[in-house]
C-alpha positions as CSV (number, residue, x, y, z in Angstrom):
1,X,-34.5,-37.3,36.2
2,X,-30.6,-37.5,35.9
3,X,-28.5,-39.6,33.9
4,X,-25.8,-42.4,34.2
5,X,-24.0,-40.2,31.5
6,X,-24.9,-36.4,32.4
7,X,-27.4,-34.4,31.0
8,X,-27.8,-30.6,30.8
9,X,-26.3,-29.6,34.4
10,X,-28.5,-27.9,37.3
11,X,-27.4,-25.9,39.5
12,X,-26.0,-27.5,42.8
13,X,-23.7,-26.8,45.3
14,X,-20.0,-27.0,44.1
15,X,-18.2,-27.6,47.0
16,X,-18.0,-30.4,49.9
17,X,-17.9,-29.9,53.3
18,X,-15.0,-30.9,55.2
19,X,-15.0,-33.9,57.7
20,X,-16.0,-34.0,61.1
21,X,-12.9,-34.1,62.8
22,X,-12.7,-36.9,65.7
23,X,-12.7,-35.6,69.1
24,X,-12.6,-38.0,71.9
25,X,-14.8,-36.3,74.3
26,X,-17.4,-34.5,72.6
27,X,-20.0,-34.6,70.3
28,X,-21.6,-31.7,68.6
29,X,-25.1,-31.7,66.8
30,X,-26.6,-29.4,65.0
31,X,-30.2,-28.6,63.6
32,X,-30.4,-27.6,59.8
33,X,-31.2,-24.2,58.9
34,X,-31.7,-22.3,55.8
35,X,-31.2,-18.8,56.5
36,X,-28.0,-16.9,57.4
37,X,-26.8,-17.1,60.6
38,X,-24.0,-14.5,62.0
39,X,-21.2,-15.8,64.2
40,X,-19.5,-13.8,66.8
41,X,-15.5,-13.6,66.6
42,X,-14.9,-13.5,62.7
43,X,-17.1,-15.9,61.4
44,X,-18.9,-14.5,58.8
45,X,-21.6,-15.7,56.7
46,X,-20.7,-16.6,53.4
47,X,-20.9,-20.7,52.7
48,X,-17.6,-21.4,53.6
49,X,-17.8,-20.1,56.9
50,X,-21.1,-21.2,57.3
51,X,-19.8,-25.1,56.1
52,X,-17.1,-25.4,58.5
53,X,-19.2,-23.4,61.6
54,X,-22.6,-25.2,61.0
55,X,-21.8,-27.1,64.1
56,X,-22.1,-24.3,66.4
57,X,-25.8,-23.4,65.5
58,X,-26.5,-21.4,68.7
59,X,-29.1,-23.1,70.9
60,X,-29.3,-25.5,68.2
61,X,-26.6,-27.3,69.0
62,X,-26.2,-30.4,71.9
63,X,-22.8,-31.1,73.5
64,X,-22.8,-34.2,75.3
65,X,-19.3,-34.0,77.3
66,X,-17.8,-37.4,79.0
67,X,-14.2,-35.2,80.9
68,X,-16.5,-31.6,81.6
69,X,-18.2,-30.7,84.5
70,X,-20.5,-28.2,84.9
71,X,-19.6,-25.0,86.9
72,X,-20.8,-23.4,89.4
73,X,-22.2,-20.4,88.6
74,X,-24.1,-21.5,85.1
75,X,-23.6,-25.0,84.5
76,X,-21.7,-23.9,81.3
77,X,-18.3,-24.1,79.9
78,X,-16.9,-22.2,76.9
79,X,-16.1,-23.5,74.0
80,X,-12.6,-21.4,72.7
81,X,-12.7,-22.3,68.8
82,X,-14.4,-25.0,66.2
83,X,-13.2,-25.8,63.3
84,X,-10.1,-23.0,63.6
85,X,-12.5,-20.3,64.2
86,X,-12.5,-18.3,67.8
87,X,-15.8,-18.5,69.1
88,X,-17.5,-16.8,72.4
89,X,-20.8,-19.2,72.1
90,X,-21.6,-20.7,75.2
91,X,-22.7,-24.4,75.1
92,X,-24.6,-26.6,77.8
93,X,-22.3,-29.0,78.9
94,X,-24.2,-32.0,80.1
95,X,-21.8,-34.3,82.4
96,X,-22.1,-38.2,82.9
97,X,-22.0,-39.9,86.2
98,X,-18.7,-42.3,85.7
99,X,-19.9,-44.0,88.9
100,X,-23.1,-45.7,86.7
101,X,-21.0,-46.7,83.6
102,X,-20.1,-50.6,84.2
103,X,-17.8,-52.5,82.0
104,X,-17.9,-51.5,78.6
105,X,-20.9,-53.3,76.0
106,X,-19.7,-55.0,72.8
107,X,-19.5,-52.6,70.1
108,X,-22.7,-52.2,68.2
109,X,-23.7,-51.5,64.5
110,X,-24.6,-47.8,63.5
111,X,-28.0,-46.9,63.3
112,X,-29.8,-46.2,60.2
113,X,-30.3,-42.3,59.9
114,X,-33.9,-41.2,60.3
115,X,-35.3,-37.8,58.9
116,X,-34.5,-36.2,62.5
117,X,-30.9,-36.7,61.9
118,X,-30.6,-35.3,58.4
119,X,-29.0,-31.8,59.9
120,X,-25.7,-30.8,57.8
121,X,-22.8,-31.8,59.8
122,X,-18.8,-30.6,58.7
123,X,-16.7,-32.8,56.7
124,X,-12.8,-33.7,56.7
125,X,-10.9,-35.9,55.3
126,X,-11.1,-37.9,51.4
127,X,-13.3,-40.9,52.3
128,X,-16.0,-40.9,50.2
129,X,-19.2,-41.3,52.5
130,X,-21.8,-43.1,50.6
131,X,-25.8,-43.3,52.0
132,X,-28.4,-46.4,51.2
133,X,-30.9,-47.7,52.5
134,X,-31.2,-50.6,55.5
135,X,-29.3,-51.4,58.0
136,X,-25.3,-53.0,58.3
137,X,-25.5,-56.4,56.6
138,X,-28.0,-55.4,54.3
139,X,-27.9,-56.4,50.3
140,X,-27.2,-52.2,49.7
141,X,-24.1,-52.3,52.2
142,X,-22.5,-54.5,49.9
143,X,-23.7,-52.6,46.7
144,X,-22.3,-49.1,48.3
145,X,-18.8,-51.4,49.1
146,X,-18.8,-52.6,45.2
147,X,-19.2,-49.2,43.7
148,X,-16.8,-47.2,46.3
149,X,-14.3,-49.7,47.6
150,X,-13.0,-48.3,51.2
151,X,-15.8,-46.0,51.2
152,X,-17.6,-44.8,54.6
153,X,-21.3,-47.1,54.1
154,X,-23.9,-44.5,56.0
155,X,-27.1,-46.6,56.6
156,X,-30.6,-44.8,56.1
157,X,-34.2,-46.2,57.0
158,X,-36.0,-44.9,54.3
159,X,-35.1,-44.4,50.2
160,X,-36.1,-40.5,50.6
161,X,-33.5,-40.3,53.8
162,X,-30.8,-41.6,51.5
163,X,-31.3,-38.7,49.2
164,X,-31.8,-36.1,51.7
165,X,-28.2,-37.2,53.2
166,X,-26.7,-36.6,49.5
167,X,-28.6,-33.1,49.2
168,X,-27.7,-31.9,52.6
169,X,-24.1,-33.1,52.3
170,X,-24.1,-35.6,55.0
171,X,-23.1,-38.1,52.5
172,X,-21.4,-37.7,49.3
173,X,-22.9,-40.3,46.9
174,X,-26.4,-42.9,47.5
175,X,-26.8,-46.1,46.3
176,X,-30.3,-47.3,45.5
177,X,-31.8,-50.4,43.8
178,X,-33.7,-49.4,41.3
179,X,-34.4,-53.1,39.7
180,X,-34.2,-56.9,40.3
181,X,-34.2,-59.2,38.0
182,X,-37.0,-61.5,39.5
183,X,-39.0,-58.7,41.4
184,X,-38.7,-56.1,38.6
185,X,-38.7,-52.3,39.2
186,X,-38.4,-50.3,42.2
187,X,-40.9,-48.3,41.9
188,X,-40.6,-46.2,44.6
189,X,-37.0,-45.0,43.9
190,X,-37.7,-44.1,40.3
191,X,-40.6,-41.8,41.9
192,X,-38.0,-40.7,44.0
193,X,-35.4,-39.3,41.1
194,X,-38.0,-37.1,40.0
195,X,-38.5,-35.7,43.0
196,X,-34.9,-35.1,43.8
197,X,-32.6,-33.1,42.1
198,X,-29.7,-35.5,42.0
199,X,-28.0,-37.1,38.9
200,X,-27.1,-40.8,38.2
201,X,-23.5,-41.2,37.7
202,X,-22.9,-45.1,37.4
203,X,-24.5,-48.4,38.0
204,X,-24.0,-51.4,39.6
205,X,-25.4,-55.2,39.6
206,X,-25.0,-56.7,42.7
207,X,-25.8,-61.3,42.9
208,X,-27.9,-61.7,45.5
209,X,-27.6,-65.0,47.8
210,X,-29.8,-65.2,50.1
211,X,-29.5,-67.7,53.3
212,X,-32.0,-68.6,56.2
213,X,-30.5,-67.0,59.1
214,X,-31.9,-67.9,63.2
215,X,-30.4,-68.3,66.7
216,X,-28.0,-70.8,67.4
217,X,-29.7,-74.0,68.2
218,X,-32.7,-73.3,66.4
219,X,-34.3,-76.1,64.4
220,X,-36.0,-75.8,60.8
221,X,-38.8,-78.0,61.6
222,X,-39.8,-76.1,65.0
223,X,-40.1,-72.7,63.0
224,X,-42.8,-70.9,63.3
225,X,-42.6,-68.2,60.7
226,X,-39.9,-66.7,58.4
227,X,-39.4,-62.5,57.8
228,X,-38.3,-60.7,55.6
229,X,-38.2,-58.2,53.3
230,X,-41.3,-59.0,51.0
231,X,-39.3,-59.4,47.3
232,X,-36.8,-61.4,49.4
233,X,-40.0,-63.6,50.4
234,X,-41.0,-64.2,47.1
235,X,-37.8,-64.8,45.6
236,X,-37.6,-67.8,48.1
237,X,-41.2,-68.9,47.8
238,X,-40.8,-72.4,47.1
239,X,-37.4,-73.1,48.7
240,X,-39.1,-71.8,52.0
241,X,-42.0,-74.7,51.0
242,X,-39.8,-77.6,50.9
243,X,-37.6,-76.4,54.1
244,X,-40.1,-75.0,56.4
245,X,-43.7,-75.5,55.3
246,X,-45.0,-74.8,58.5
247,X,-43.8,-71.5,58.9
248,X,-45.5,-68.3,58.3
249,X,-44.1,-65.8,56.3
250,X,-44.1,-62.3,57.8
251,X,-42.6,-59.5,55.4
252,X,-40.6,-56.4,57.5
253,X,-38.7,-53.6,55.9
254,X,-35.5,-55.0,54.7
255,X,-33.6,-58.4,54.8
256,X,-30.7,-57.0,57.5
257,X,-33.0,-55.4,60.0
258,X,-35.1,-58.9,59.9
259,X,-31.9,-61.0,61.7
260,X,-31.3,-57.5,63.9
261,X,-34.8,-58.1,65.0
262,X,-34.6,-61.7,65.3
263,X,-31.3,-61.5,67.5
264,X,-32.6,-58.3,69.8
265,X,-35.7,-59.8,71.0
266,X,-34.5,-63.9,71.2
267,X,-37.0,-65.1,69.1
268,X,-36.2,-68.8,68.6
269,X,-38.9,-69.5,66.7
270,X,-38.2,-67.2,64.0
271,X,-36.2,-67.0,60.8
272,X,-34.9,-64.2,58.7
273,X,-34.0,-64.4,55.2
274,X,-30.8,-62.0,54.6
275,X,-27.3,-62.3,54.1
276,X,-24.7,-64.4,55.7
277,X,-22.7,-61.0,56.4
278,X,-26.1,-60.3,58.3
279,X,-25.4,-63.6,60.2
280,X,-22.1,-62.4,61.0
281,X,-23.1,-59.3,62.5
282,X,-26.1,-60.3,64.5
283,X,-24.8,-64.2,66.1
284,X,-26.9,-66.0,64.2
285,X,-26.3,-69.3,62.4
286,X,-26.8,-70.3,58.9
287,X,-30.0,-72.8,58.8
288,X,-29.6,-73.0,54.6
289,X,-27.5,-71.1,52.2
290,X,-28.8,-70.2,48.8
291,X,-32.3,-70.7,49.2
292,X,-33.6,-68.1,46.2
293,X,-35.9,-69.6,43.8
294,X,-33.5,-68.9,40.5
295,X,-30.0,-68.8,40.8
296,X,-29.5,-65.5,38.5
297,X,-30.9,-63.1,40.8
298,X,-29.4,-59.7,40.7
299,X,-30.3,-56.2,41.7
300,X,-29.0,-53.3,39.9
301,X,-28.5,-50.2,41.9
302,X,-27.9,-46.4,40.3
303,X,-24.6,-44.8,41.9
304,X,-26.2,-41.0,42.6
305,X,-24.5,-37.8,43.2
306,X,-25.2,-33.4,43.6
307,X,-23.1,-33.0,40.6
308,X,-23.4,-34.8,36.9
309,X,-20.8,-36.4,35.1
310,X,-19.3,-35.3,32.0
311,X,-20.3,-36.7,28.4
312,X,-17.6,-38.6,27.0
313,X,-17.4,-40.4,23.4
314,X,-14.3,-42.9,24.5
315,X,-16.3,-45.2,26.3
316,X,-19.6,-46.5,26.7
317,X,-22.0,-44.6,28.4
318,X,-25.5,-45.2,29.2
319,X,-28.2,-42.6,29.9
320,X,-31.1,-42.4,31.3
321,X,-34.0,-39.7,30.5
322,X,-37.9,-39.3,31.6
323,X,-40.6,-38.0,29.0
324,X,-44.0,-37.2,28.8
325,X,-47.0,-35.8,26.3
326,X,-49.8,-34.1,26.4
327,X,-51.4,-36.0,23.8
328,X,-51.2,-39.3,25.8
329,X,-49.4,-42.7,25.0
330,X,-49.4,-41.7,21.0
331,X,-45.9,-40.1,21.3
332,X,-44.3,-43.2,22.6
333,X,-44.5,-45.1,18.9
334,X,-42.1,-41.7,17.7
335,X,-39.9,-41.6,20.7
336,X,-38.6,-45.7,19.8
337,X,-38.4,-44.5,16.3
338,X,-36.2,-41.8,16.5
339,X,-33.7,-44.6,18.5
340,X,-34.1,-47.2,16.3
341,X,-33.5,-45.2,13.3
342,X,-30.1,-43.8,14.7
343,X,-29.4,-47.8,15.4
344,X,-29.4,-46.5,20.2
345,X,-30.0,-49.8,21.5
346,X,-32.8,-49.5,24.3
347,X,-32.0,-51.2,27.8
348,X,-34.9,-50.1,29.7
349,X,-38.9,-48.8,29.6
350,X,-40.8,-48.3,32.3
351,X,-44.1,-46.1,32.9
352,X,-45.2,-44.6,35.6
353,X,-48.7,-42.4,36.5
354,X,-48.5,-38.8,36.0
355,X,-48.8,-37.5,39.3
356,X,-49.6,-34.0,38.6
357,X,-52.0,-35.0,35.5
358,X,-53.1,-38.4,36.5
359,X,-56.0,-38.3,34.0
360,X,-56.9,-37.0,30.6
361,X,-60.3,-36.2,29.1
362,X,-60.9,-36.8,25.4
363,X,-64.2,-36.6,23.7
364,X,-65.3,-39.9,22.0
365,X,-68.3,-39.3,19.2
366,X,-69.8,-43.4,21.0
367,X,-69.6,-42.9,24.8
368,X,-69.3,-39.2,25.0
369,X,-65.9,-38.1,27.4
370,X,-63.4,-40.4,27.9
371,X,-60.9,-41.0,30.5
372,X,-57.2,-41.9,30.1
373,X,-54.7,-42.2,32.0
374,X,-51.6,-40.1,31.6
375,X,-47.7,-41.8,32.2
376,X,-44.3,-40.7,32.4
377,X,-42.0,-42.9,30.6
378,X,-38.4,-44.0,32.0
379,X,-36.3,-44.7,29.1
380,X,-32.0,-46.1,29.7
381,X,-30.5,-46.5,26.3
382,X,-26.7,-47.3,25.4
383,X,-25.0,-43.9,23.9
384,X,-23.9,-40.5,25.8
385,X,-25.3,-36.8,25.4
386,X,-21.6,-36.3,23.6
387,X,-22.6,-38.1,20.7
388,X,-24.1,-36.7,18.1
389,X,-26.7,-39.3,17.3
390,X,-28.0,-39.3,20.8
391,X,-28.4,-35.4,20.5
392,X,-30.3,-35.8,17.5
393,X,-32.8,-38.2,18.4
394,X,-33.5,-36.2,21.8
395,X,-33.8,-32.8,19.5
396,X,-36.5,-35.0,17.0
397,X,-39.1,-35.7,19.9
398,X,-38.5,-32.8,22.8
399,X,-40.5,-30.4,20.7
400,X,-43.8,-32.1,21.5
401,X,-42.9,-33.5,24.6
402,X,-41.3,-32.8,28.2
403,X,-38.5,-34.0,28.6
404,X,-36.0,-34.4,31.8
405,X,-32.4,-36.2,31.6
């Protein structure tokens, strides 16, 4: 678990690869790999060279050429030097029939990134490229834009592809929901910290609005049914009663891809609950704006990262730590002690099952061996690791129980 204020640094990878530079008529792709790869022509095989030459990955890699024609004698061309390094690999160059393209197609949003994608690819340039989850117009677009004005928004289908991306240094930073203040906790994401070795380095809250998106001409009253993501669903529950009670309610992955699906297969019956950016990029019209339930709906999303913050004690800091005891749900009365005695003001608790020690068996003198279940417990609380107070509480309750920050 990491920490919107650092905790005790692991060991990650220092250094960012550089940016793809842009090149008009071809497009490299390369498969991940782990183990060391030797390059002909001076490229050796330390990380730098590897970082900047990973797009040259042997038979790995696809170049899809729109000027090149295959020759004669192999159907090959050389490539001369990537990235500033001489190379003698030979590359398939797979040409395109000019005579087949007709007039150019309006441009279209990029594609969320799936796990088949998530292959290290080089980096140039300062723009800070920043992962979540969904697709353009989605409620995590604008949270990515908040936290990193100008930045480069990468969309991902899934939560675990967004952290993947940051590991493998496709993106530099994710942004994730983690809670909403009518749905409550994301569960999955906090599963997901654990799992992943990256480290929270701010937070945002983003208002959520949500509007009743459709085709142009469509009616409210000839609806019938309404998608959406399914917390988006019930946070617009009763609006969706008055408005369209005929409608069915059909819950999809995420708000944005629901008006993407409405507007690729013309289904004029259907609505989407999403955005009105989502509107925007899909041709739809606006049926009803504002349409959630309770007006004070906000999702907070953690800002992640490979590398952790510094501790500070000249501004506020929240932090964020995971616990958990072998002696059960006992340890948890101690844990709020050792905070309230220091006067640590507690934003957040929230359990989850302890996946690697689910349950616990205790022997009861009445009904012989008992079962209970085992949790980890999420804690945020308002101080930083700098601070002496928040080092001392930590220090009174890590001796009995395991503790990640």
């Amino acid at each position: 678990m990491q920490a919107l204020s650092p905790s005790n640094p692991i060991s990650h990878l220092r250094s960012s690869l550089p940016r793809r530079p842009a090149i008009a008529t071809r497009v490299v792709r390369c498969i991940y790999r782990s183990d060391l790869v030797n390059f002909p022509n001076g490229i050796g095989t330390n990380r730098a060279d590897w970082q900047s030459s990973c797009a040259i990955l042997k038979a790995s890699s696809k170049v899809i050429s729109h000027e090149d024609k295959p020759t004669e004698g192999g159907g090959t061309d050389h490539v001369a030097a990537v990235n500033g390094h001489n190379s003698a690999t030979d590359l398939n160059l797979v040409p395109i029939d000019a005579s087949k393209s007709s007039t150019p197609a309006a441009p279209q949003p990029p594609k969320p990134l799936t796990i088949t994608d998530l292959s290290p690819a080089p980096m140039h340039g300062s723009q800070l490229r920043v992962a979540y989850q969904g697709v353009p117009g989605a409620y995590s677009e604008a949270a990515a834009g908040k936290a990193y004005p100008n930045c480069e928004a990468i969309p991902c289908d899934q939560f675990e592809v967004a952290f993947q991306a940051v590991e493998l240094w496709i993106a530099d930073r994710a942004v994730l929901p983690v809670e909403n203040s009518l749905g409550g906790s994301i569960h999955r994401n906090y599963d997901l910290l654990l799992r992943h070795r990256l480290h929270i380095v701010g937070e945002v809250q983003l208002p959520v609005h949500h509007c009743l998106l459709a085709l142009p001409g469509a009616r409210k009253e000839l609806l019938s049914r309404v998608i959406s993501h399914p917390q988006a669903l019930a946070q617009c529950e009763h609006t969706l009663t008055k408005l369209c009670p005929q409608a069915a309610r059909e819950a999809v992955d995420d708000t944005a891809g629901a008006a993407e699906y409405i507007a690729a297969n013309d289904l004029r019956d259907t609505a989407a609950i999403a955005s009105s950016r989502a509107a925007d990029l899909y041709g739809l019209q606006v049926l009803a704006e504002g349409i959630q339930d309770d007006s004070s709906n906000v999702t907070r999303f953690v800002m992640l990262a490979r590398e952790p913050i510094i501790p500070r004690t000249d501004r506020p800091f929240k932090t964020s730590i995971v616990f958990a005891h072998d002696k059960g749900t006992s340890v948890l009365f101690k844990v709020l002690s050792a905070f309230a005695f220091r006067n640590i003001s507690l934003t957040k608790i929230e359990s989850r099952p302890h996946r690697s020690s689910p349950i616990r068996l205790v022997d009861d003198a009445n009904v012989g061996t008992a079962k209970h279940f085992e949790y980890l417990f999420y804690i945020d609380f308002e101080a930083s690791l700098a601070e002496v107070r928040a080092q001392n509480a930590l220090a009174e309750f890590t001796s009995a129980a395991t503790l990640w920050t």
